[in-house]
XYZ file of C-alpha atoms in Angstrom:
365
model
C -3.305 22.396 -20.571
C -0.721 20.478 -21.475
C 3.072 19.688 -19.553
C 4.391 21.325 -16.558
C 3.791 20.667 -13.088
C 0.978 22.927 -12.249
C -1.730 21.268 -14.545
C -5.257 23.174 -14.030
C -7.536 20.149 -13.771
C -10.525 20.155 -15.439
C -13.862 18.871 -13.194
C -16.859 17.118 -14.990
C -19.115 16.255 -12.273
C -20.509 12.815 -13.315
C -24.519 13.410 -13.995
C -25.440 10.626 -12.724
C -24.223 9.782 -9.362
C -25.528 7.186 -6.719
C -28.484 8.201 -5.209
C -28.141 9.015 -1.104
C -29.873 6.577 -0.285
C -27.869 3.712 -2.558
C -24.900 5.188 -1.107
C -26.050 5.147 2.628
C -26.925 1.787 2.137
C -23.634 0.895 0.321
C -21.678 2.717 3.039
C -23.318 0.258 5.739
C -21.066 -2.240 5.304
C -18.402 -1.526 2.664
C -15.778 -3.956 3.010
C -12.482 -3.675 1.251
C -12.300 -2.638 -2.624
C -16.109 -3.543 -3.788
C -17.538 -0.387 -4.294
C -16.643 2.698 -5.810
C -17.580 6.445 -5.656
C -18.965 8.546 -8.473
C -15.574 9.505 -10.024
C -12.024 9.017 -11.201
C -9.308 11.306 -12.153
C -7.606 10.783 -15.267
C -3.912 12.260 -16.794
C -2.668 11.712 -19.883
C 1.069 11.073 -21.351
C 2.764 11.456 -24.157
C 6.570 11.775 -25.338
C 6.974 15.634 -26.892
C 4.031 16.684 -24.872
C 4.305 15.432 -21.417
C 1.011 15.323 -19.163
C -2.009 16.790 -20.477
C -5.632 16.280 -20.261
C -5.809 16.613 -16.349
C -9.558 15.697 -15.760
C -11.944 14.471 -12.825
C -14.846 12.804 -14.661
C -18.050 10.272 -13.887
C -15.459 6.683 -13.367
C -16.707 4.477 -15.891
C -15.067 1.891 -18.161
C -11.308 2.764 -19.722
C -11.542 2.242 -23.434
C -8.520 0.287 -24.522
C -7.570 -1.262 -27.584
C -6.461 -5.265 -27.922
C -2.916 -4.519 -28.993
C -2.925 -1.440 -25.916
C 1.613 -1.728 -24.360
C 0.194 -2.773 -20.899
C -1.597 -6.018 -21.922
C 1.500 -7.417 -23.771
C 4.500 -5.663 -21.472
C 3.023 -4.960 -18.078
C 4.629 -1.437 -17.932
C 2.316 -1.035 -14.880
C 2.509 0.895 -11.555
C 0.356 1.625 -8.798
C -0.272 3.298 -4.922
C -2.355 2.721 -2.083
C -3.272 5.115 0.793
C -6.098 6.547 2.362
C -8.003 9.532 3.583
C -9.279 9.910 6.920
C -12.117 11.658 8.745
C -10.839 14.053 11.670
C -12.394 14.685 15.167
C -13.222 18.247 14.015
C -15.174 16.740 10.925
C -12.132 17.479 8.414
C -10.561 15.314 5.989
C -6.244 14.501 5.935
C -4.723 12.028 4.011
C -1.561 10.219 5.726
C 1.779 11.115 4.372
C 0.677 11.486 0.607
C 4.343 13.029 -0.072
C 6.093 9.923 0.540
C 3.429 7.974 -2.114
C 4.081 10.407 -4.594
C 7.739 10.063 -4.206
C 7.749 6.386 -4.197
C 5.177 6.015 -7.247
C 8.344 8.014 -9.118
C 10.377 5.436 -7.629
C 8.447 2.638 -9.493
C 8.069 4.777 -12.578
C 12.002 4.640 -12.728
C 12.266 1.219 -12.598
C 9.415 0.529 -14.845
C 10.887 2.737 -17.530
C 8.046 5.015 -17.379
C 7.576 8.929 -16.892
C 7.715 10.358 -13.710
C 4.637 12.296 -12.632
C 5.307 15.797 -10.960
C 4.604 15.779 -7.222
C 2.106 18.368 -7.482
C -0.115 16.729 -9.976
C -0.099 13.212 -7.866
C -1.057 15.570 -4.538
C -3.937 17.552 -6.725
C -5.553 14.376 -8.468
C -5.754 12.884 -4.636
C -7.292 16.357 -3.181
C -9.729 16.371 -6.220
C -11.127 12.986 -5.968
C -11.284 13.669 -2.219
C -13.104 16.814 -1.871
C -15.535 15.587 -5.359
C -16.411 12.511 -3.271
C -16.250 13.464 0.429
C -19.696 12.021 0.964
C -18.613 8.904 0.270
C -16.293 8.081 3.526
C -17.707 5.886 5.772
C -19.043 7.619 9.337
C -18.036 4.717 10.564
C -15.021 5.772 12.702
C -12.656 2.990 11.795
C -13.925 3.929 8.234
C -11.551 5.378 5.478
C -11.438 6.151 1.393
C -9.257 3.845 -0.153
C -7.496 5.807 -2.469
C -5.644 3.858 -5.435
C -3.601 5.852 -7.875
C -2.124 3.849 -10.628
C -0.481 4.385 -14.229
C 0.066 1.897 -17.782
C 1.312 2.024 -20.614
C -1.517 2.998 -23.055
C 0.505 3.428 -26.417
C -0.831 0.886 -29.469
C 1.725 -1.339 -30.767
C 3.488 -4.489 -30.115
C 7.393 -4.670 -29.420
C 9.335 -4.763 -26.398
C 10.373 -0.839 -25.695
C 9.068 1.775 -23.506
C 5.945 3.205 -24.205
C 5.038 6.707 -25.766
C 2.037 7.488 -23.953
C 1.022 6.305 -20.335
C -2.774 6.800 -18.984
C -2.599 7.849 -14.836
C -5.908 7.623 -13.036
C -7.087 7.818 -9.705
C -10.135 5.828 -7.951
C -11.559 5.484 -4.675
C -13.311 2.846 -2.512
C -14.727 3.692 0.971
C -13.707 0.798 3.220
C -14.427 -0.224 6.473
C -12.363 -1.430 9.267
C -9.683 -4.168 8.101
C -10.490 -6.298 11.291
C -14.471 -6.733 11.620
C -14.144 -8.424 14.862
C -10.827 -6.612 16.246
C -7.430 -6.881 16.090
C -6.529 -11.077 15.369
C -3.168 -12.244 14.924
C -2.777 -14.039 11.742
C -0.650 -17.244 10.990
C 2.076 -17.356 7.715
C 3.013 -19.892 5.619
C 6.666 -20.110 5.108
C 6.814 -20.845 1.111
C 9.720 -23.275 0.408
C 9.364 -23.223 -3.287
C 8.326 -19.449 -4.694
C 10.353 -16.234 -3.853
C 9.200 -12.497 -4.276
C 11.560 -11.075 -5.419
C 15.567 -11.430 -6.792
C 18.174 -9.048 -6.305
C 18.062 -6.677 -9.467
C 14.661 -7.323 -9.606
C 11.387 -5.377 -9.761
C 11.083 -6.168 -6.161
C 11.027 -2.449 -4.506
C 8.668 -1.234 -7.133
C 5.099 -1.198 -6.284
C 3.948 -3.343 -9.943
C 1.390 -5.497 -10.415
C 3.029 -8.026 -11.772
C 5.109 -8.597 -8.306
C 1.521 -9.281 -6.976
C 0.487 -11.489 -10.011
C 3.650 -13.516 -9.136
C 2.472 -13.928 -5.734
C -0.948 -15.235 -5.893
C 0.390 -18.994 -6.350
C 1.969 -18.571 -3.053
C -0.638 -17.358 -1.108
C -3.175 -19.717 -2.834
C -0.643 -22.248 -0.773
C -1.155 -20.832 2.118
C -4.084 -21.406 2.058
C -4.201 -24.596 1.634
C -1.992 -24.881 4.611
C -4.804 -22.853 6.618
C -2.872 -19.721 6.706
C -3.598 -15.991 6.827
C -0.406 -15.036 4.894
C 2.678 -16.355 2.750
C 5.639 -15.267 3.910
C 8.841 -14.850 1.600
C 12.633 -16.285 2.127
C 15.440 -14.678 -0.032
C 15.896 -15.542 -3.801
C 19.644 -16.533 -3.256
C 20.121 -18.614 0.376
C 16.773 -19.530 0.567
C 17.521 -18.579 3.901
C 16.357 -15.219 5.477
C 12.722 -12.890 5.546
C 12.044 -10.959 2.837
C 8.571 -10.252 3.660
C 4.882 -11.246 3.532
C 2.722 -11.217 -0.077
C 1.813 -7.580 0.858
C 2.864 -6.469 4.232
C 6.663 -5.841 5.607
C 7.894 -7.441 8.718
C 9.354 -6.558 11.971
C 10.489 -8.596 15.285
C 10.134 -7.067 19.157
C 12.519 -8.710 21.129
C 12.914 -9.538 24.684
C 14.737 -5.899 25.400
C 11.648 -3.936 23.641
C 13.679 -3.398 20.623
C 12.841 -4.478 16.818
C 14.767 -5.916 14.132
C 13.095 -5.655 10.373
C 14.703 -6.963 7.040
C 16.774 -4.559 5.296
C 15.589 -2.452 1.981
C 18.163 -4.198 -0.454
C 15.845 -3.990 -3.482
C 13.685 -7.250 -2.892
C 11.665 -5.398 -0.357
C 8.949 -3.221 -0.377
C 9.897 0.059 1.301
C 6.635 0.597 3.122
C 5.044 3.985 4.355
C 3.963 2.208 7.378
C 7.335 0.453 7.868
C 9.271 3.871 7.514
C 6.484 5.197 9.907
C 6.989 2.494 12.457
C 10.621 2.812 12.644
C 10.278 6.302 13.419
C 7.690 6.274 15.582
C 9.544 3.238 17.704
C 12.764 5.116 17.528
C 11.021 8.530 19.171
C 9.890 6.636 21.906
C 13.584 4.972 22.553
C 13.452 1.095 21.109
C 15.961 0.676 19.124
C 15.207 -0.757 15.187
C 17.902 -2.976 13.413
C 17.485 -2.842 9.854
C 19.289 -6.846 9.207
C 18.937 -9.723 7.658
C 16.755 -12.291 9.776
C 17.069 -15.736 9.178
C 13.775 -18.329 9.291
C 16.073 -20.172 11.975
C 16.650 -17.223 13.992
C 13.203 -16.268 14.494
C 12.048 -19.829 15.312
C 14.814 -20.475 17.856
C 14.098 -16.666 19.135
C 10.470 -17.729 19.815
C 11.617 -20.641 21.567
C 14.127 -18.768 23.950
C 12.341 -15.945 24.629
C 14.727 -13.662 22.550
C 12.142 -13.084 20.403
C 8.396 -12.149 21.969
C 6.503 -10.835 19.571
C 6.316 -10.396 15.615
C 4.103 -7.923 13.311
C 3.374 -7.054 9.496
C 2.395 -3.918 8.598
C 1.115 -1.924 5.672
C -1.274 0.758 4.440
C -4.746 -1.667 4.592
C -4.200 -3.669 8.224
C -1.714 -0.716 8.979
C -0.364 -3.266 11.972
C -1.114 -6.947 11.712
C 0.484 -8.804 14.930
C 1.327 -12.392 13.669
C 0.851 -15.511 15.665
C 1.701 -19.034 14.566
C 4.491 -19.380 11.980
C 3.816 -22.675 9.870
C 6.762 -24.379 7.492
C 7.692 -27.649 6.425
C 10.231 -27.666 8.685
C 7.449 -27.117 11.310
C 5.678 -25.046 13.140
C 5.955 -22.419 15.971
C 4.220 -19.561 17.380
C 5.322 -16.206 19.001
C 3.904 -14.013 22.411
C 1.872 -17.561 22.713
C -0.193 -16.815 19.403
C -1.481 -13.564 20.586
C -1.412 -10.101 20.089
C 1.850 -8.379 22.202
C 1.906 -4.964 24.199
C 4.735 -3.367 21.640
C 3.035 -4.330 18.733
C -0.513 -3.317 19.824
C 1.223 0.058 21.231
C 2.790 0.924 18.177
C -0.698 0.064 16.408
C -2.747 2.553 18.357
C -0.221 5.465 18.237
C 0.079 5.057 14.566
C -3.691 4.659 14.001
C -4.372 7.515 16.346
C -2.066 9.668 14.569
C -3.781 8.690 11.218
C -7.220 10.024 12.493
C -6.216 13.231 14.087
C -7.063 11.878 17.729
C -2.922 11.953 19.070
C 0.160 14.856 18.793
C 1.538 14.422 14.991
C 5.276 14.448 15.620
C 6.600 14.081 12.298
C 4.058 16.017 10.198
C 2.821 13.191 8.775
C -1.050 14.600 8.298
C -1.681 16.326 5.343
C -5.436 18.132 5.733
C -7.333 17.895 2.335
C -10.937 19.500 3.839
């Protein structure tokens, strides 16, 4: 079937999956992102046609030729979310709708076709319900779910592509912190930037992580967790971290998070945690922060605690904030009560196990 919204897809159960057993034992300790289930979904693009060729097949290798748009242009876009086992042994995925609408998002600024809503919802409840066996039991346990789209057409010259490839795969993953909830410590990069206004830097690409690995690998070598980001133009206020978005709680209970000016990431957990902290009365200012502010704010008091947040460590409190300028720390390096709050109604809400205010749960099983 070829175009339209509604495409029929096609299932070709792989005939060879991983044996119970292999999979029981993979399952025991997943990780993050090193092992796959039995299948992928696959769409196909062209101009004239649209999407065709809906299929969920056995995931194997993508054929793809030398001179293939992607390799030369990076016309490139991807999602991350997950699907969750519920108390009554259901599955839900968390807020799909808002992927799907910001994977168009990144398609627009990539130059590349939109996907219909309803195909992006399908391929997730497909892979899902073909490879249910594969989430963890593990309670903190999850299928990593990772949508993604390129530019498949053959030639070489700078223009939009004709045809586009969209697949989906999933990896079971286990719980982000092995050992509990840590705060992590950021490097404050003073010579790479995210993002620049105009930029690419609200579209989910993977060259905007490419770009970042540099900066992280120097964090690292200042024995950091994370890199965090300072604006392209001052040099002078948060953008955010190499993959998570940022928020303050200060001394009045109330948060502050860098504005969505197009350098920024507009994260489903960041939208969630905005709403969730306004429901329960704190109010969130959407502003620029400056580097300055939040190191004399730790000092005073003003500011007591800090978190990232994003769809892997959902919320990552943040301790000790390193620089060249030097170094501070915030809530005394530890995890605070806002933070950790916000954390467990936002995870609980995820699982099934708390009210879902905001519709936010969308059951696939």
């Amino acid at each position: 079937m070829s175009g339209g919204d509604n495409l029929d897809f096609e299932i070709r159960p792989n005939p060879a999956p991983v044996s119970d057993a292999d999979r029981q034992a993979a399952l025991a300790s997943p990780g993050f992102g090193r092992i796959f289930t039995d299948h992928m979904v696959t769409v196909r693009y062209a101009d004239g046609k649209g999407w065709y060729e809906p299929r969920v097949e056995a995931r194997a290798p993508i054929p793809m030729d030398p001179a293939s748009a992607v390799l030369h242009y990076a016309q490139e876009i991807f999602e991350g979310l997950k699907a969750y086992t519920l108390p009554d042994g259901g599955v839900a995925m968390f807020r799909p709708d808002a992927n799907a609408a910001r994977f168009n998002q990144s398609a627009q600024r990539m130059a590349m076709p939109a996907l219909p809503v309803e195909t992006f919802l399908r391929s997730l409840h497909e892979i899902i319900s073909i490879d249910r066996k594969w989430i963890p039991e593990d309670p903190e346990g999850s299928l990593y779910l990772r949508p993604f789209a390129y530019a498949s057409e053959v030639f070489l010259g700078v223009r939009p592509a004709n045809e586009y490839l969209y697949l989906v795969i999933a990896s079971p993953v286990g719980p982000y912190f092995s050992g509990g909830v840590k705060p992590v410590s950021i490097w404050v990069t003073p010579d790479f930037t995210r993002a620049a206004p105009g930029g690419t830097g609200a579209a989910k690409c993977g060259g905007n992580y490419a770009a970042g690995l540099s900066a992280q690998a120097e964090a690292s070598e200042h024995g950091c967790d994370q890199v965090v980001y300072l604006d392209a133009v001052e040099r002078k206020y948060i953008d955010e971290l190499g993959g998570m978005n940022v928020f303050l709680v200060l001394d009045d209970g109330n948060l502050i998070t860098p504005p969505l000016t197009g350098t920024i990431l507009p994260g489903i957990t960041r939208d969630s945690v905005i709403k969730l902290a306004e429901r329960a009365g704190r109010r969130v200012e959407e502003r620029p922060i400056s580097l300055e502010e939040w190191r004399e704010g730790a000092a005073s008091g003003r500011v007591r605690e800090a978190f990232a947040c994003g769809t892997a460590a959902v919320i990552t409190p943040i301790g000790v904030i390193k620089s060249e300028d030097g170094d501070f720390t915030v809530a005394d390096g530890g995890p605070g009560e806002v933070t950790m709050g916000l954390r467990k109604e936002l995870v609980d809400i995820q699982r099934g196990r708390a009210e879902d205010p905001f519709g936010w749960v969308h059951r696939v099983l």
